[in-house]
mmCIF file with all atom_site columns, C-alpha atoms in Angstrom:
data_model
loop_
_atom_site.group_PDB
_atom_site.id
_atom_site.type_symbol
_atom_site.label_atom_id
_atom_site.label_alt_id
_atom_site.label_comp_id
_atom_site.label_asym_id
_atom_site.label_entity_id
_atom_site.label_seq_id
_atom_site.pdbx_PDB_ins_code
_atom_site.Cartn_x
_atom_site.Cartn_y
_atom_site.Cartn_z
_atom_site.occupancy
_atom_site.B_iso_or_equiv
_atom_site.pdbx_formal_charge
_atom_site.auth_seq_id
_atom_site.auth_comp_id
_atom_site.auth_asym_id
_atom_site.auth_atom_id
_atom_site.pdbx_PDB_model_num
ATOM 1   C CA . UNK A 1 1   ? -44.789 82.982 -112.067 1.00 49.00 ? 17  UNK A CA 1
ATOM 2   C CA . UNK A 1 2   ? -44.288 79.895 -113.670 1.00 52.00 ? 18  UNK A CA 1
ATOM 3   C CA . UNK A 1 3   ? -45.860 76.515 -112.745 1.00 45.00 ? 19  UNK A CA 1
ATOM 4   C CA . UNK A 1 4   ? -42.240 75.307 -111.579 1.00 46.00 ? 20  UNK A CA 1
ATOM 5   C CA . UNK A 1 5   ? -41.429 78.582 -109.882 1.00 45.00 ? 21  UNK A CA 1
ATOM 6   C CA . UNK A 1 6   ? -44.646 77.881 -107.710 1.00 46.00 ? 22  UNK A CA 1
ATOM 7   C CA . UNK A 1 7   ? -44.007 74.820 -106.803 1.00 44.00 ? 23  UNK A CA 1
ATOM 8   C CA . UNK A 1 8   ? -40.278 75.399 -105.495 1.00 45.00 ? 24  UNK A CA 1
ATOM 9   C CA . UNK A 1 9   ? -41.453 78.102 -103.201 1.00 44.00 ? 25  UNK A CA 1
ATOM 10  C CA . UNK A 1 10  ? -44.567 75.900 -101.820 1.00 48.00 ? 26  UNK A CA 1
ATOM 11  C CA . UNK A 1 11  ? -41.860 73.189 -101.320 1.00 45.00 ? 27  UNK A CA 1
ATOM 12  C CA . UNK A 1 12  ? -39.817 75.250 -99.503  1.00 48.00 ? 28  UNK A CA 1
ATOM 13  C CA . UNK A 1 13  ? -42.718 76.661 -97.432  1.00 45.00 ? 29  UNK A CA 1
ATOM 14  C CA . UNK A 1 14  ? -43.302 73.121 -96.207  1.00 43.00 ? 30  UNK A CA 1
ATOM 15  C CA . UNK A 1 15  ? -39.622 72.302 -95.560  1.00 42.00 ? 31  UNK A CA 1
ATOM 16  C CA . UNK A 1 16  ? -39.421 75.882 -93.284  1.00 43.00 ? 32  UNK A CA 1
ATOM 17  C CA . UNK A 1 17  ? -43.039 74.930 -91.838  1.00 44.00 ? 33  UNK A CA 1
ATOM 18  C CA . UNK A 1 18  ? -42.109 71.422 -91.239  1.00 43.00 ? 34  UNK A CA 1
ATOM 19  C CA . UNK A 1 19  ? -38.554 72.084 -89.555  1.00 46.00 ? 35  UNK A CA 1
ATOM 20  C CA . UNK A 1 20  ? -40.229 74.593 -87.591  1.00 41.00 ? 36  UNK A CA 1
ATOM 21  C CA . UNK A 1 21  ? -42.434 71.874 -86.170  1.00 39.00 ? 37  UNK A CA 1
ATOM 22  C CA . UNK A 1 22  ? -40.036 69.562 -85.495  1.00 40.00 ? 38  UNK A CA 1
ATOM 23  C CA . UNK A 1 23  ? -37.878 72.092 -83.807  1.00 40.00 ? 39  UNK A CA 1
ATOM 24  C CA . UNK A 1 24  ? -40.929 72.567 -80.905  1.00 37.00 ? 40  UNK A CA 1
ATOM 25  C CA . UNK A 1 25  ? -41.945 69.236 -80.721  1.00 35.00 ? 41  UNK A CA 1
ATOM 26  C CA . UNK A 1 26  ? -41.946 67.867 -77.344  1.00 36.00 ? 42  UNK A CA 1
ATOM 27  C CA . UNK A 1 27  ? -38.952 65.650 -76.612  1.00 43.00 ? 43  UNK A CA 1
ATOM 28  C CA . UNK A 1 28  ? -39.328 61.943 -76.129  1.00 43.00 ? 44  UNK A CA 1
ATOM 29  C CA . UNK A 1 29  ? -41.114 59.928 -73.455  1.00 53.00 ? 45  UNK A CA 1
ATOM 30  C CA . UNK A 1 30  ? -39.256 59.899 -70.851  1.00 75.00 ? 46  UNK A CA 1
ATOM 31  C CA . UNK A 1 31  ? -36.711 56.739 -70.276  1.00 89.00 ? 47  UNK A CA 1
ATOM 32  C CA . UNK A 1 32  ? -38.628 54.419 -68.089  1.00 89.00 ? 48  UNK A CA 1
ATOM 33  C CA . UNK A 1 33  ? -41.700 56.859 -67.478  1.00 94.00 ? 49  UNK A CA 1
ATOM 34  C CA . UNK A 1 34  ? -39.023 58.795 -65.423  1.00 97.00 ? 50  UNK A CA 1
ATOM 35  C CA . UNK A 1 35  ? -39.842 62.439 -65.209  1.00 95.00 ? 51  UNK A CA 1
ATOM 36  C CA . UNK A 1 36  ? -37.010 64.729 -65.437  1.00 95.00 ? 52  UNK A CA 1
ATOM 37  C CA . UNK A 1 37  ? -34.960 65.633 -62.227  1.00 96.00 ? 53  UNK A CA 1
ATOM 38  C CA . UNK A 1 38  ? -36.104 62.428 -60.876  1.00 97.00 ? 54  UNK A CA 1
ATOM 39  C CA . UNK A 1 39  ? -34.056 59.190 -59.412  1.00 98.00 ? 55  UNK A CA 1
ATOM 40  C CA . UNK A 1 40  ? -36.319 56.375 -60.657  1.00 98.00 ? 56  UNK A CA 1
ATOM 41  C CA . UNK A 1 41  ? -35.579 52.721 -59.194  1.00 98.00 ? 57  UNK A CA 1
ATOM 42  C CA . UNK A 1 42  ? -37.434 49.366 -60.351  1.00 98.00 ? 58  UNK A CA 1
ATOM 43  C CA . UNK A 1 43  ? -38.203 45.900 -59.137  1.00 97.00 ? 59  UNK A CA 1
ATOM 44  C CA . UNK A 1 44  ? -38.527 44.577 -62.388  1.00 97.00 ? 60  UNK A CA 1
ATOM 45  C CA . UNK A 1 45  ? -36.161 44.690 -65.412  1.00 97.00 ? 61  UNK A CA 1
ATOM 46  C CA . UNK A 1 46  ? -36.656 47.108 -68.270  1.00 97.00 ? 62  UNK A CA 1
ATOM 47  C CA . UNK A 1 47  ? -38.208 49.726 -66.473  1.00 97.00 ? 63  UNK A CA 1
ATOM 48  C CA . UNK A 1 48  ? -41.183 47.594 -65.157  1.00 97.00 ? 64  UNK A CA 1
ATOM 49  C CA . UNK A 1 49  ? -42.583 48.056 -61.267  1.00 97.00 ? 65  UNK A CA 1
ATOM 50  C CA . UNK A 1 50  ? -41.257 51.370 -60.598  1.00 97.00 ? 66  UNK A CA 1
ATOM 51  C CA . UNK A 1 51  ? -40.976 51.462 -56.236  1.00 98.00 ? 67  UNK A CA 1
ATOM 52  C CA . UNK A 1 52  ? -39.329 54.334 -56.054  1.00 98.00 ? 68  UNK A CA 1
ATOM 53  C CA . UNK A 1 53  ? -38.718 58.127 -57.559  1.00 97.00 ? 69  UNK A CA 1
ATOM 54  C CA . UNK A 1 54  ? -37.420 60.887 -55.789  1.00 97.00 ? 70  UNK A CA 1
ATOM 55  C CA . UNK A 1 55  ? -35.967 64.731 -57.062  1.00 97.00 ? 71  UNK A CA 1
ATOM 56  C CA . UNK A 1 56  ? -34.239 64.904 -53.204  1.00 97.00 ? 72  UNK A CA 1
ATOM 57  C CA . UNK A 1 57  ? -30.639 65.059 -52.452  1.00 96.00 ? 73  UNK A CA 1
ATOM 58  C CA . UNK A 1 58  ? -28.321 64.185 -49.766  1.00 97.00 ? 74  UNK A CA 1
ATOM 59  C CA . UNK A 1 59  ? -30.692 61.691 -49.084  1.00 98.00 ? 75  UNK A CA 1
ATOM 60  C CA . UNK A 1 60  ? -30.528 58.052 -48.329  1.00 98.00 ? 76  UNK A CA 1
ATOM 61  C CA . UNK A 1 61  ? -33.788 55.584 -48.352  1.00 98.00 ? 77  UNK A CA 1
ATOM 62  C CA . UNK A 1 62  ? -34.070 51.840 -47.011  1.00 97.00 ? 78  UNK A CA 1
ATOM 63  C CA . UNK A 1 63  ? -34.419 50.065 -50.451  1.00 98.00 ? 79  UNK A CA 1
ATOM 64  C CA . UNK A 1 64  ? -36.339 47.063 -48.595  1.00 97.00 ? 80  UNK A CA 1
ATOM 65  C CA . UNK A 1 65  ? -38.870 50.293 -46.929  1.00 98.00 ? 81  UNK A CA 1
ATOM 66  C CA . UNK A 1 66  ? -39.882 50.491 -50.640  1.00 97.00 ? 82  UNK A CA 1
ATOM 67  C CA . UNK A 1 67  ? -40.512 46.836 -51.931  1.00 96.00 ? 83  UNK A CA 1
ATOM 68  C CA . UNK A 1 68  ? -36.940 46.635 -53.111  1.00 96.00 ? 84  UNK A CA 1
ATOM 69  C CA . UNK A 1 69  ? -35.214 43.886 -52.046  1.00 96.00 ? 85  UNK A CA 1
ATOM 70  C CA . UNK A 1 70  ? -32.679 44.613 -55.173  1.00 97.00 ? 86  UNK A CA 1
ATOM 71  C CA . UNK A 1 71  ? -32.870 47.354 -57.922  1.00 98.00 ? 87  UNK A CA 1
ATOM 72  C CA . UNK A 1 72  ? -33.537 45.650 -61.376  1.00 98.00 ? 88  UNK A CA 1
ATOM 73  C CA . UNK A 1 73  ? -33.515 48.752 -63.960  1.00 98.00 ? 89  UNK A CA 1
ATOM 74  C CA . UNK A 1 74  ? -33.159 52.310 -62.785  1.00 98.00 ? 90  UNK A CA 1
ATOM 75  C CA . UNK A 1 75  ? -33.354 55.958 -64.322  1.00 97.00 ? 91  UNK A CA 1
ATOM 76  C CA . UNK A 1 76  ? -31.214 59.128 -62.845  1.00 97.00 ? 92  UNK A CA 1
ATOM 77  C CA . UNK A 1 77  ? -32.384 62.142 -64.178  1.00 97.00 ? 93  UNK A CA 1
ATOM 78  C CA . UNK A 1 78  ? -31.015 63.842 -61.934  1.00 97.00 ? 94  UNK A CA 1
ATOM 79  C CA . UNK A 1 79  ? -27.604 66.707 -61.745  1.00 97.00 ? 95  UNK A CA 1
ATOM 80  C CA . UNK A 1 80  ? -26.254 64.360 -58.955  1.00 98.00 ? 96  UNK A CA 1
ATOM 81  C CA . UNK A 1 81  ? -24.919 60.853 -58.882  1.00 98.00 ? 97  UNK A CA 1
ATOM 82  C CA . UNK A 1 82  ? -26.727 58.251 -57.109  1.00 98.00 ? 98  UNK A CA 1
ATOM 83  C CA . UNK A 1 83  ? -25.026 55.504 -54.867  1.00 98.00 ? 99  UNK A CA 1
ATOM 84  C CA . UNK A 1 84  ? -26.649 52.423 -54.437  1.00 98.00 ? 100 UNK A CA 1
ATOM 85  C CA . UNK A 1 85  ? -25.105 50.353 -51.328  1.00 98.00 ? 101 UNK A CA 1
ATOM 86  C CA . UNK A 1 86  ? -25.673 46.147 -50.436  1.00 97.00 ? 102 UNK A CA 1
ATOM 87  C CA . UNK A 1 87  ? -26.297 45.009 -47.134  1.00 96.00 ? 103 UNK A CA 1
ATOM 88  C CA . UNK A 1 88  ? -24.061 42.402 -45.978  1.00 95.00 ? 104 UNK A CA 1
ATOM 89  C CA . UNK A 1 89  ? -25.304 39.626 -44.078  1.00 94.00 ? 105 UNK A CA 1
ATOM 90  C CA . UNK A 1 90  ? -23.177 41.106 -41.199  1.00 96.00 ? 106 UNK A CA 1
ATOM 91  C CA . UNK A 1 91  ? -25.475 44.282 -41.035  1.00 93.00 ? 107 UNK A CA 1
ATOM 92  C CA . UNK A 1 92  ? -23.097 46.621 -42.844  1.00 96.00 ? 108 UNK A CA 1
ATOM 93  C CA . UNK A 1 93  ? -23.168 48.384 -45.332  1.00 96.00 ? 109 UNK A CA 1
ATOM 94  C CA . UNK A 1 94  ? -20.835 47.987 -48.898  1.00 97.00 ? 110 UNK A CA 1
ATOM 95  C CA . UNK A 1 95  ? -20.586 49.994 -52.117  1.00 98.00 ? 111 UNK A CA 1
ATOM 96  C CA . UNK A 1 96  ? -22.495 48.121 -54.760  1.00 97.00 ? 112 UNK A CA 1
ATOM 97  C CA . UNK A 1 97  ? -22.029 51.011 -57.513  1.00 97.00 ? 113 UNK A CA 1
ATOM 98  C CA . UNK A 1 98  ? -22.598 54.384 -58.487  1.00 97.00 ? 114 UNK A CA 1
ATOM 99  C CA . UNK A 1 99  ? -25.222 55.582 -60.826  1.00 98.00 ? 115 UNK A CA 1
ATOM 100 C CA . UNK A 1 100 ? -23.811 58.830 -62.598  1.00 97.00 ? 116 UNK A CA 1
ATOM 101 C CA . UNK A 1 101 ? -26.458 61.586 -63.539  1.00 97.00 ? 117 UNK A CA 1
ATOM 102 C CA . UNK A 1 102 ? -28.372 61.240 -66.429  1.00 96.00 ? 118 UNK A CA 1
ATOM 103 C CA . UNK A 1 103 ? -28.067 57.392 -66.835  1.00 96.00 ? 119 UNK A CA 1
ATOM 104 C CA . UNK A 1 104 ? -30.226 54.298 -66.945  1.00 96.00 ? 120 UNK A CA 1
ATOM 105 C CA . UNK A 1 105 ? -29.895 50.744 -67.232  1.00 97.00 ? 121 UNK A CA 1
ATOM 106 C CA . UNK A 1 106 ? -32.715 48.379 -68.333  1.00 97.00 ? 122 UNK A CA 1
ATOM 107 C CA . UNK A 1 107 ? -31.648 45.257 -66.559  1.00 97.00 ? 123 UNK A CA 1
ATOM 108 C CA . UNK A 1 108 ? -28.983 46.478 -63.576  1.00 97.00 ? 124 UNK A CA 1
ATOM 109 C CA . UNK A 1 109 ? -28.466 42.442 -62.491  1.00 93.00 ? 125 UNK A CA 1
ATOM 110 C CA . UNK A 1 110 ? -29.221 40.157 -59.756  1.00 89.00 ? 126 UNK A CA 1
ATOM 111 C CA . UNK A 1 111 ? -28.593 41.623 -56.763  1.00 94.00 ? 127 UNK A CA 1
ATOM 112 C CA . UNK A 1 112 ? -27.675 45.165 -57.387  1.00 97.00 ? 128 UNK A CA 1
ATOM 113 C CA . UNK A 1 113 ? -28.386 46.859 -54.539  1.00 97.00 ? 129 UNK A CA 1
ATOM 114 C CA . UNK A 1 114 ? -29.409 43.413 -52.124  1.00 96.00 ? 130 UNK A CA 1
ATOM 115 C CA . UNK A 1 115 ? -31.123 45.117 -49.031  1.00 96.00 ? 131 UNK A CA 1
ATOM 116 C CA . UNK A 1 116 ? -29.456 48.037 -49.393  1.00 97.00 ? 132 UNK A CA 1
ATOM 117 C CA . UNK A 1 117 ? -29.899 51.937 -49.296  1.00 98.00 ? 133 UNK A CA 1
ATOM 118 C CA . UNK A 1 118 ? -29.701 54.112 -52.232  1.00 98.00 ? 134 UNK A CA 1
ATOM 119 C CA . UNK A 1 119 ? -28.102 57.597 -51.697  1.00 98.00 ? 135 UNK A CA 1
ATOM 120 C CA . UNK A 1 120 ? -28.064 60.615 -53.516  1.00 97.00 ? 136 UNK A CA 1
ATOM 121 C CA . UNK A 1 121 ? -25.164 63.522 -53.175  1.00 94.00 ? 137 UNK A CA 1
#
């Protein structure tokens, strides 16, 4: 075999080996440390001060019961949306958004969520 025939086929060895690797690698980090099947909600922006992270649904949880007084980033990696409702000075409650599965926002605004509940379907 000659010395360029040798070193084609090693090449090629590492390409196969190489892609093989890469096919099993474990994925990414999670977005936000959230694990997967998880709803993830933060005090801070980008990800920081995680309060809350739940896998239930048809669920609903007293943001302000969790050191949320608004949701600043959040993660779903979850198969169902997530509704995140304001509390009105009034007492009641008002849509403030939706959070469709397997989405995220690093910096959700202000008041997203002010006082509110977060539900999950």
């Amino acid at each position: 075999m000659t010395w360029y025939r040798k070193m084609a086929l090693s090449a090629g060895a590492l390409v196969m080996a190489t892609g093989g690797l890469a096919a099993t690698a474990s994925p990414a980090a999670a977005v936000g440390g959230c694990p997967a099947g998880k709803l993830c909600l933060y005090a801070g922006t980008n990800y920081t001060n995680m309060k809350l992270s739940t896998g239930s649904i048809d669920s609903c949880w007293d943001l302000p019961n969790y050191g949320l007084t608004s949701v600043k980033s959040y993660v779903n990696n979850m198969s169902v949306k997530a509704t995140i409702w304001d509390r009105a000075s009034n007492g009641e409650y008002y849509l403030d958004g939706t959070i469709s599965p397997k989405r995220f926002s690093s910096n959700a605004g202000a008041n997203f969520g002010y006082y509110g509940i977060a539900c999950t379907e």
